[in-house]
Coordinates of C-alpha atoms in Angstrom, one line a residue:
P89 CA -5.2 12.8 -13.0
E90 CA -8.1 9.7 -13.1
S91 CA -7.9 8.6 -9.3
L92 CA -6.8 8.8 -5.9
E93 CA -5.8 5.8 -3.5
A94 CA -5.0 6.6 -0.1
W95 CA -5.0 5.7 3.1
V96 CA -6.6 7.6 5.8
R97 CA -6.0 7.0 10.3
V98 CA -8.3 9.4 12.0
E99 CA -7.5 9.4 15.9
N100 CA -8.9 11.3 19.0
W101 CA -11.7 12.7 17.5
R102 CA -13.0 15.4 19.8
Q103 CA -16.0 17.2 17.5
P104 CA -17.6 20.5 19.2
A105 CA -18.0 22.0 16.7
I106 CA -21.2 21.2 14.3
R107 CA -19.5 21.5 11.6
Q108 CA -15.6 19.6 12.5
Y109 CA -14.8 17.1 9.8
I110 CA -12.5 15.3 7.8
Q111 CA -12.1 16.6 3.8
I112 CA -10.5 15.9 0.3
V113 CA -10.2 18.9 -2.2
V114 CA -10.0 18.3 -5.6
M115 CA -9.3 22.1 -7.2
A116 CA -9.0 22.7 -10.5
H117 CA -7.4 26.6 -12.4
E118 CA -8.7 28.0 -15.3
G119 CA -8.6 30.8 -17.2
P120 CA -10.3 33.8 -17.1
S121 CA -13.1 32.4 -19.3
I122 CA -15.4 31.2 -16.0
S123 CA -18.9 33.2 -15.5
I124 CA -18.0 33.7 -12.0
P125 CA -16.9 37.1 -11.5
G126 CA -13.5 36.6 -9.6
D127 CA -13.5 33.1 -9.8
T128 CA -10.7 30.6 -11.0
T129 CA -11.2 27.5 -9.6
R130 CA -13.8 24.7 -10.0
Q131 CA -13.6 22.4 -6.8
V132 CA -14.7 19.2 -5.5
R133 CA -14.5 18.4 -2.2
Y134 CA -14.8 15.0 -1.1
I135 CA -16.4 14.9 2.8
L136 CA -15.2 11.8 4.5
A137 CA -16.1 11.9 8.3
G138 CA -17.9 14.6 10.7
L139 CA -21.4 15.2 8.2
D140 CA -24.1 14.4 7.3
G141 CA -24.0 16.9 4.8
P142 CA -22.6 19.5 2.9
P143 CA -21.6 21.9 5.3
L144 CA -21.7 24.6 2.6
A145 CA -25.0 25.9 1.3
N146 CA -24.5 25.8 -2.5
P147 CA -21.4 27.3 -3.3
S148 CA -20.8 28.3 -6.3
N149 CA -17.2 26.7 -7.2
C150 CA -17.7 23.9 -5.8
R151 CA -19.8 20.1 -5.0
Y152 CA -19.5 18.2 -2.4
L153 CA -19.7 15.0 -2.9
M154 CA -20.2 12.5 0.9
R155 CA -17.6 9.5 0.7
G156 CA -18.1 8.4 4.5
P157 CA -20.1 8.2 7.8
K158 CA -20.4 10.6 10.1
V159 CA -18.0 9.8 12.8
P160 CA -15.8 8.7 11.4
V161 CA -13.6 4.6 12.3
Q162 CA -11.0 5.8 14.6
G163 CA -7.5 3.5 15.7
A164 CA -7.9 2.2 13.0
W165 CA -6.4 2.4 9.4
T166 CA -9.5 3.3 6.2
H167 CA -8.4 2.7 2.5
I168 CA -9.9 5.8 0.3
E169 CA -10.2 5.2 -3.3
L170 CA -12.0 8.0 -5.9
P171 CA -12.6 8.7 -9.1
L172 CA -11.1 12.4 -9.9
A173 CA -12.1 12.5 -13.2
E174 CA -15.4 10.4 -13.7
D175 CA -16.6 13.1 -10.3
F176 CA -15.7 16.1 -11.4
R177 CA -16.7 15.7 -15.0
K178 CA -20.2 15.0 -13.8
A179 CA -20.2 18.2 -11.8
W180 CA -18.7 20.1 -14.0
G181 CA -18.6 17.9 -17.7
D182 CA -15.9 17.9 -19.3
R183 CA -13.7 20.9 -18.7
S184 CA -10.7 18.9 -19.7
G185 CA -9.3 21.4 -22.1
K186 CA -9.3 24.5 -20.0
I187 CA -7.6 22.9 -17.7
T188 CA -4.2 24.7 -15.9
K189 CA -3.8 23.8 -13.0
V190 CA -4.2 20.8 -10.2
E191 CA -3.7 21.0 -6.5
L192 CA -5.0 18.9 -3.7
F193 CA -5.7 19.7 -0.7
F194 CA -6.2 17.2 2.8
E195 CA -8.1 19.1 5.4
V196 CA -9.6 18.1 9.1
R197 CA -10.8 21.2 9.6
Y198 CA -14.3 23.1 11.9
D199 CA -16.1 26.1 10.3
D200 CA -18.0 27.0 13.6
P201 CA -17.5 28.8 16.2
V202 CA -15.9 26.1 19.6
P203 CA -18.1 26.4 22.8
E204 CA -16.4 28.1 25.1
G205 CA -14.4 24.9 27.4
E206 CA -14.2 23.0 25.3
T207 CA -12.2 22.4 22.9
A208 CA -11.6 20.3 18.6
R209 CA -9.2 17.4 18.5
A210 CA -8.5 15.1 15.7
D211 CA -5.7 13.8 15.1
V212 CA -5.0 12.9 11.3
Y213 CA -2.7 10.2 9.1
W214 CA -2.5 10.1 5.6
D215 CA -0.7 7.5 4.2
A216 CA 0.0 5.6 0.4
I217 CA -1.4 8.4 -0.9
T218 CA -1.4 7.3 -4.9
L219 CA -2.1 9.1 -8.2
K220 CA -3.0 7.4 -11.1
P221 CA -3.3 8.9 -14.2

């Protein structure tokens, strides 16, 4: 797909973990010709909220693009537009002839332990997700 449009709404955001965030992952699968041993995917991960930098340093099969504020907007629908194909080409070059499958993941996650006595929380809603050819 060339682009993705969607609406996202965040409520009840409680972030006791340092790395708690909202992201959309575009995962492109290729054949075994990738030079990364054992991995046949290339990813672009859009961080929409919760972080002010990438959550992991230099992963070999993904690139992070920061697309939102550290603190998510709450209680309102936010429109997002992502130029998927353009961003993928910038990150990985033209791989269109090698891609066999594309998957999209809409994630709310945390990667750090939650301090004792704390609770991580986020109600995140997605609507009107549209892929444009």
